[in-house]
PDB file of C-alpha atoms in Angstrom:
ATOM      1  CA  MET A1260      -0.005  -0.330  -0.096  1.00 37.00           C
ATOM      2  CA  ASP A1261       1.565   3.662  -0.715  1.00 46.00           C
ATOM      3  CA  ILE A1262       1.711   5.967   1.488  1.00 53.00           C
ATOM      4  CA  GLN A1263       0.019   8.365   1.081  1.00 52.00           C
ATOM      5  CA  ASP A1264       1.323  11.862   3.827  1.00 63.00           C
ATOM      6  CA  ASP A1265       0.738  15.946   2.800  1.00 76.00           C
ATOM      7  CA  ARG A1266       2.877  16.729   5.982  1.00 79.00           C
ATOM      8  CA  PHE A1267       5.921  18.531   4.616  1.00 81.00           C
ATOM      9  CA  ASP A1268       4.178  19.126   1.182  1.00 76.00           C
ATOM     10  CA  TRP A1269       5.620  22.956   3.101  1.00 75.00           C
ATOM     11  CA  ILE A1270       8.216  22.233   2.126  1.00 73.00           C
ATOM     12  CA  ASP A1271       7.904  23.064  -1.515  1.00 61.00           C
ATOM     13  CA  GLU A1272       5.607  27.084  -0.856  1.00 54.00           C
ATOM     14  CA  GLU A1273       9.381  28.068   1.151  1.00 59.00           C
ATOM     15  CA  GLU A1274      10.406  29.875  -1.595  1.00 57.00           C
ATOM     16  CA  GLY A1275      14.330  29.408  -1.464  1.00 55.00           C
ATOM     17  CA  PHE A1276      14.503  26.700   1.097  1.00 64.00           C
ATOM     18  CA  TYR A1277      16.592  24.612   0.312  1.00 68.00           C
ATOM     19  CA  PRO A1278      17.298  22.575   3.712  1.00 79.00           C
ATOM     20  CA  VAL A1279      20.343  20.294   4.278  1.00 89.00           C
ATOM     21  CA  LEU A1280      18.732  17.986   7.369  1.00 94.00           C
ATOM     22  CA  THR A1281      20.609  15.358   9.217  1.00 97.00           C
ATOM     23  CA  LEU A1282      19.949  13.044  11.774  1.00 98.00           C
ATOM     24  CA  VAL A1283      22.584  11.431  13.943  1.00 98.00           C
ATOM     25  CA  GLU A1284      22.179   8.432  16.142  1.00 98.00           C
ATOM     26  CA  GLY A1285      24.982   7.920  19.034  1.00 96.00           C
ATOM     27  CA  THR A1286      26.472  10.858  19.531  1.00 96.00           C
ATOM     28  CA  ALA A1287      25.200  13.600  21.519  1.00 97.00           C
ATOM     29  CA  GLU A1288      24.767  17.705  20.428  1.00 98.00           C
ATOM     30  CA  ASP A1289      27.419  19.093  21.919  1.00 98.00           C
ATOM     31  CA  GLU A1290      30.298  16.359  19.462  1.00 98.00           C
ATOM     32  CA  VAL A1291      27.902  16.498  17.064  1.00 98.00           C
ATOM     33  CA  ILE A1292      28.612  20.636  16.324  1.00 98.00           C
ATOM     34  CA  ARG A1293      31.921  18.997  16.527  1.00 98.00           C
ATOM     35  CA  ARG A1294      32.124  17.097  13.914  1.00 97.00           C
ATOM     36  CA  PHE A1295      30.578  19.567  11.588  1.00 96.00           C
ATOM     37  CA  GLY A1296      33.157  21.322  12.878  1.00 95.00           C
ATOM     38  CA  GLY A1297      32.367  23.935  14.785  1.00 95.00           C
ATOM     39  CA  ASP A1298      32.609  24.775  18.916  1.00 97.00           C
ATOM     40  CA  PRO A1299      29.216  24.349  21.393  1.00 97.00           C
ATOM     41  CA  GLY A1300      30.626  26.344  23.205  1.00 97.00           C
ATOM     42  CA  THR A1301      29.265  29.349  21.410  1.00 96.00           C
ATOM     43  CA  ALA A1302      26.262  28.008  20.305  1.00 96.00           C
ATOM     44  CA  ARG A1303      23.038  30.963  20.372  1.00 96.00           C
ATOM     45  CA  LEU A1304      19.973  30.492  20.228  1.00 96.00           C
ATOM     46  CA  LEU A1305      18.124  31.124  16.534  1.00 93.00           C
ATOM     47  CA  VAL A1306      16.268  30.167  14.385  1.00 91.00           C
ATOM     48  CA  ALA A1307      15.649  29.138  10.722  1.00 83.00           C
ATOM     49  CA  ASP A1308      15.097  32.445   9.413  1.00 81.00           C
ATOM     50  CA  GLU A1309      17.820  34.261  11.543  1.00 86.00           C
ATOM     51  CA  ILE A1310      20.038  31.351  10.805  1.00 81.00           C
ATOM     52  CA  TYR A1311      19.552  32.118   6.927  1.00 77.00           C
ATOM     53  CA  ASP A1312      20.257  35.699   6.902  1.00 79.00           C
ATOM     54  CA  LEU A1313      23.718  34.708   8.857  1.00 75.00           C
ATOM     55  CA  GLN A1314      24.735  32.848   5.474  1.00 67.00           C
ATOM     56  CA  PRO A1315      27.961  33.025   4.259  1.00 58.00           C
ATOM     57  CA  SER A1316      27.414  35.096   0.458  1.00 59.00           C
ATOM     58  CA  ARG A1317      30.598  33.820  -0.571  1.00 56.00           C
ATOM     59  CA  PRO A1318      33.271  31.590  -0.354  1.00 53.00           C
ATOM     60  CA  GLY A1319      36.089  31.990   2.840  1.00 54.00           C
ATOM     61  CA  HIS A1320      32.996  33.132   5.293  1.00 65.00           C
ATOM     62  CA  ARG A1321      31.212  30.899   7.573  1.00 76.00           C
ATOM     63  CA  GLY A1322      28.160  28.181   7.515  1.00 85.00           C
ATOM     64  CA  HIS A1323      25.772  27.994  10.137  1.00 91.00           C
ATOM     65  CA  VAL A1324      24.891  24.183  11.580  1.00 94.00           C
ATOM     66  CA  GLY A1325      21.382  24.421  13.674  1.00 95.00           C
ATOM     67  CA  VAL A1326      20.757  21.396  16.816  1.00 97.00           C
ATOM     68  CA  GLY A1327      18.845  20.005  19.097  1.00 97.00           C
ATOM     69  CA  THR A1328      17.046  15.890  19.663  1.00 97.00           C
ATOM     70  CA  VAL A1329      14.333  13.832  19.389  1.00 96.00           C
ATOM     71  CA  GLY A1330      14.759  10.506  21.721  1.00 94.00           C
ATOM     72  CA  ARG A1331      17.923   9.524  20.812  1.00 95.00           C
ATOM     73  CA  VAL A1332      18.753  11.218  17.571  1.00 98.00           C
ATOM     74  CA  VAL A1333      20.194  14.495  17.411  1.00 98.00           C
ATOM     75  CA  PHE A1334      19.206  16.766  14.113  1.00 97.00           C
ATOM     76  CA  ALA A1335      20.668  19.111  12.728  1.00 97.00           C
ATOM     77  CA  LEU A1336      19.960  21.578  10.522  1.00 93.00           C
ATOM     78  CA  GLU A1337      21.829  24.224   7.957  1.00 90.00           C
ATOM     79  CA  VAL A1338      19.132  26.773   6.843  1.00 83.00           C
ATOM     80  CA  VAL A1339      21.919  27.396   3.526  1.00 76.00           C
ATOM     81  CA  GLY A1340      24.853  24.527   3.419  1.00 79.00           C
ATOM     82  CA  SER A1341      25.662  22.081   2.389  1.00 87.00           C
ATOM     83  CA  THR A1342      28.218  20.735   5.377  1.00 92.00           C
ATOM     84  CA  GLY A1343      26.157  17.619   6.258  1.00 93.00           C
ATOM     85  CA  ALA A1344      26.178  16.012   2.382  1.00 92.00           C
ATOM     86  CA  VAL A1345      29.915  16.140   2.553  1.00 95.00           C
ATOM     87  CA  PRO A1346      30.992  11.828   2.884  1.00 96.00           C
ATOM     88  CA  GLY A1347      34.292  13.521   5.699  1.00 96.00           C
ATOM     89  CA  VAL A1348      31.975  14.406   7.695  1.00 96.00           C
ATOM     90  CA  LEU A1349      29.306  11.902   6.816  1.00 97.00           C
ATOM     91  CA  ARG A1350      31.762   8.907   8.343  1.00 97.00           C
ATOM     92  CA  ASP A1351      32.907  11.740  11.199  1.00 97.00           C
ATOM     93  CA  LEU A1352      29.012  12.233  12.512  1.00 97.00           C
ATOM     94  CA  SER A1353      28.096   8.071  11.865  1.00 98.00           C
ATOM     95  CA  ARG A1354      31.739   6.588  13.919  1.00 97.00           C
ATOM     96  CA  GLY A1355      30.585   4.755  16.846  1.00 97.00           C
ATOM     97  CA  GLY A1356      26.755   5.151  15.633  1.00 98.00           C
ATOM     98  CA  ARG A1357      24.751   5.514  12.222  1.00 98.00           C
ATOM     99  CA  CYS A1358      23.356   9.402   9.747  1.00 98.00           C
ATOM    100  CA  PHE A1359      21.525   9.758   8.192  1.00 98.00           C
ATOM    101  CA  GLY A1360      21.517  13.072   5.574  1.00 96.00           C
ATOM    102  CA  ILE A1361      19.279  14.500   3.431  1.00 94.00           C
ATOM    103  CA  LEU A1362      20.251  17.606   0.741  1.00 90.00           C
ATOM    104  CA  LEU A1363      17.115  19.332  -1.226  1.00 81.00           C
ATOM    105  CA  GLY A1364      18.664  21.012  -4.198  1.00 74.00           C
ATOM    106  CA  ILE A1365      17.206  24.362  -6.110  1.00 65.00           C
ATOM    107  CA  ASN A1366      17.130  22.200  -9.342  1.00 65.00           C
ATOM    108  CA  GLY A1367      14.946  19.554  -7.501  1.00 64.00           C
ATOM    109  CA  ASP A1368      18.795  17.451  -7.834  1.00 77.00           C
ATOM    110  CA  ASP A1369      18.622  15.952  -3.745  1.00 87.00           C
ATOM    111  CA  ARG A1370      20.499  13.687  -2.328  1.00 92.00           C
ATOM    112  CA  VAL A1371      20.169  11.125   0.446  1.00 95.00           C
ATOM    113  CA  HIS A1372      23.062  10.501   2.608  1.00 96.00           C
ATOM    114  CA  TYR A1373      23.154   7.116   5.296  1.00 98.00           C
ATOM    115  CA  ALA A1374      26.848   6.213   7.027  1.00 98.00           C
ATOM    116  CA  VAL A1375      27.471   3.920   9.736  1.00 98.00           C
ATOM    117  CA  ASP A1376      30.038   3.833  11.988  1.00 98.00           C
ATOM    118  CA  GLY A1377      32.585   5.604  10.147  1.00 97.00           C
ATOM    119  CA  ASP A1378      31.189   4.533   7.014  1.00 97.00           C
ATOM    120  CA  LEU A1379      29.468   5.287   3.820  1.00 97.00           C
ATOM    121  CA  VAL A1380      26.264   3.206   2.856  1.00 98.00           C
ATOM    122  CA  VAL A1381      24.654   5.370   0.572  1.00 97.00           C
ATOM    123  CA  HIS A1382      26.054   8.662  -1.413  1.00 96.00           C
ATOM    124  CA  GLU A1383      23.424   9.372  -3.985  1.00 93.00           C
ATOM    125  CA  GLU A1384      21.218  11.917  -6.506  1.00 91.00           C
ATOM    126  CA  PRO A1385      18.434   9.551  -5.526  1.00 87.00           C
ATOM    127  CA  HIS A1386      15.520   7.857  -8.738  1.00 83.00           C
ATOM    128  CA  GLY A1387      13.921   4.828  -7.986  1.00 83.00           C
ATOM    129  CA  PRO A1388      14.724   2.923  -5.446  1.00 87.00           C
ATOM    130  CA  VAL A1389      18.037   4.164  -2.848  1.00 92.00           C
ATOM    131  CA  THR A1390      20.601   1.677  -3.625  1.00 92.00           C
ATOM    132  CA  PRO A1391      23.893   1.737  -1.562  1.00 96.00           C
ATOM    133  CA  LEU A1392      27.403   2.829  -2.190  1.00 96.00           C
ATOM    134  CA  ARG A1393      27.484  -1.867  -2.580  1.00 96.00           C
ATOM    135  CA  GLU A1394      26.185  -4.177  -4.769  1.00 93.00           C
ATOM    136  CA  GLY A1395      24.106  -6.324  -1.383  1.00 93.00           C
ATOM    137  CA  ASP A1396      25.537  -4.257   1.641  1.00 96.00           C
ATOM    138  CA  ALA A1397      23.114  -5.779   4.378  1.00 96.00           C
ATOM    139  CA  ARG A1398      23.527  -2.400   6.744  1.00 97.00           C
ATOM    140  CA  TRP A1399      20.946  -0.653   3.656  1.00 97.00           C
ATOM    141  CA  ASN A1400      16.907  -2.744   3.420  1.00 96.00           C
ATOM    142  CA  PRO A1401      15.811  -1.871   0.176  1.00 93.00           C
ATOM    143  CA  ALA A1402      12.689  -1.977   2.143  1.00 93.00           C
ATOM    144  CA  TRP A1403      12.570   1.053   3.681  1.00 94.00           C
ATOM    145  CA  CYS A1404      11.967   2.199   0.021  1.00 91.00           C
ATOM    146  CA  THR A1405       8.877   0.376  -0.078  1.00 88.00           C
ATOM    147  CA  GLY A1406       5.162   1.973  -0.158  1.00 88.00           C
ATOM    148  CA  LEU A1407       7.133   5.816  -1.019  1.00 89.00           C
ATOM    149  CA  ILE A1408       7.589   5.669  -4.299  1.00 83.00           C
ATOM    150  CA  ASP A1409       7.213   3.238  -7.162  1.00 81.00           C
ATOM    151  CA  VAL A1410      10.392   1.047  -6.608  1.00 73.00           C
ATOM    152  CA  GLU A1411       9.783  -0.581 -10.102  1.00 78.00           C
ATOM    153  CA  ASP A1412      10.352   2.868 -11.708  1.00 79.00           C
ATOM    154  CA  PRO A1413      14.076   4.294 -12.149  1.00 75.00           C
ATOM    155  CA  THR A1414      13.005   7.779 -12.869  1.00 76.00           C
ATOM    156  CA  GLU A1415      10.282   8.203  -9.363  1.00 77.00           C
ATOM    157  CA  PHE A1416      10.960  11.601  -7.586  1.00 79.00           C
ATOM    158  CA  TRP A1417      11.644  11.825  -4.127  1.00 85.00           C
ATOM    159  CA  GLY A1418      11.757  15.146  -2.882  1.00 83.00           C
ATOM    160  CA  PRO A1419      10.141  16.137   0.053  1.00 84.00           C
ATOM    161  CA  LYS A1420       9.471  12.703   0.418  1.00 88.00           C
ATOM    162  CA  LEU A1421      12.896  12.047   1.319  1.00 92.00           C
ATOM    163  CA  PHE A1422      11.974  12.970   4.941  1.00 92.00           C
ATOM    164  CA  LEU A1423       9.510  10.267   5.616  1.00 93.00           C
ATOM    165  CA  LEU A1424      12.215   7.946   4.471  1.00 95.00           C
ATOM    166  CA  ALA A1425      14.164   9.645   6.799  1.00 96.00           C
ATOM    167  CA  GLU A1426      11.773   8.756   9.199  1.00 95.00           C
ATOM    168  CA  ARG A1427      11.951   4.839   8.652  1.00 95.00           C
ATOM    169  CA  VAL A1428      15.822   4.763   9.064  1.00 97.00           C
ATOM    170  CA  MET A1429      15.995   6.546  11.727  1.00 97.00           C
ATOM    171  CA  GLY A1430      12.880   5.606  13.559  1.00 96.00           C
ATOM    172  CA  VAL A1431      11.857   9.302  14.148  1.00 96.00           C
ATOM    173  CA  THR A1432       9.296  11.083  14.204  1.00 94.00           C
ATOM    174  CA  ILE A1433      10.618  15.270  11.719  1.00 93.00           C
ATOM    175  CA  GLU A1434       8.043  18.025  12.929  1.00 91.00           C
ATOM    176  CA  ARG A1435       7.901  20.901  11.472  1.00 88.00           C
ATOM    177  CA  SER A1436       8.609  23.051  14.040  1.00 90.00           C
ATOM    178  CA  TRP A1437      12.131  22.118  13.821  1.00 90.00           C
ATOM    179  CA  PHE A1438      12.582  24.752  11.194  1.00 86.00           C
ATOM    180  CA  SER A1439      10.494  27.107  12.732  1.00 86.00           C
ATOM    181  CA  GLN A1440      11.564  26.801  16.935  1.00 92.00           C
ATOM    182  CA  PRO A1441      14.910  28.245  17.767  1.00 95.00           C
ATOM    183  CA  LEU A1442      17.492  25.928  17.824  1.00 95.00           C
ATOM    184  CA  ARG A1443      21.036  25.846  19.434  1.00 96.00           C
ATOM    185  CA  THR A1444      22.891  26.861  16.819  1.00 95.00           C
ATOM    186  CA  ALA A1445      27.279  27.272  16.337  1.00 95.00           C
ATOM    187  CA  GLU A1446      29.224  28.358  12.931  1.00 92.00           C
ATOM    188  CA  ILE A1447      31.229  26.169  11.285  1.00 93.00           C
ATOM    189  CA  PRO A1448      33.767  26.264   8.333  1.00 86.00           C
ATOM    190  CA  TYR A1449      32.053  26.603   4.563  1.00 83.00           C
ATOM    191  CA  SER A1450      31.360  23.733   2.614  1.00 83.00           C
ATOM    192  CA  ALA A1451      32.896  25.098   0.371  1.00 82.00           C
ATOM    193  CA  ILE A1452      36.946  24.221   2.085  1.00 86.00           C
ATOM    194  CA  PHE A1453      36.287  20.437   1.763  1.00 89.00           C
ATOM    195  CA  MET A1454      35.847  21.446  -2.301  1.00 87.00           C
ATOM    196  CA  ASN A1455      39.188  18.705  -4.159  1.00 89.00           C
ATOM    197  CA  THR A1456      40.573  17.021  -0.494  1.00 92.00           C
ATOM    198  CA  PRO A1457      39.856  13.626   0.450  1.00 93.00           C
ATOM    199  CA  ALA A1458      36.932  14.816   2.466  1.00 93.00           C
ATOM    200  CA  TRP A1459      34.643  14.671  -0.389  1.00 91.00           C
ATOM    201  CA  ASP A1460      36.564  10.565  -1.205  1.00 92.00           C
ATOM    202  CA  ILE A1461      33.861   8.464  -1.817  1.00 89.00           C
ATOM    203  CA  PRO A1462      34.065   4.409  -1.975  1.00 78.00           C
TER     204      PRO A1462
END
């Protein structure tokens, strides 16, 4: 049975809002901030609109990540920026646990990322079912995609349905309030610093 869920339709309605959301299991908020390259001691409470206004306009400036906790999972929100999509950062975030990330692209070039205990499992622009980097990798369960899209159609577009996939994989419920409530927010390096470095190595 297909799951029809319009809880995330509001994302399409927010003009210019293309967040990177990373869910991290096995690591506390302060350490998540550190693994993003920030200093938790300087974090301050900011809402998404305030974070957006602080985003870098050119390389060399600083990015920002806001964090919160639900159950055993820390969620990390980049209102603008893509540090959470860098393979090396994902590997670090997953050490001692696992993490799942979503990047919504301005032209529909969305990306999905999954890492387990320091190892990258999925890193792709998904069309049809999400597939692991290594065929048959048991750390990725194909059933997670069942009912969310037509798994027989390799051109099926995910869009905000990636949030539903994230909920399945990480066992949490993503709330709209995460994108409107004040979050502990810290400066982090601008994601462009990772370009042409080993941080972008994908096995």
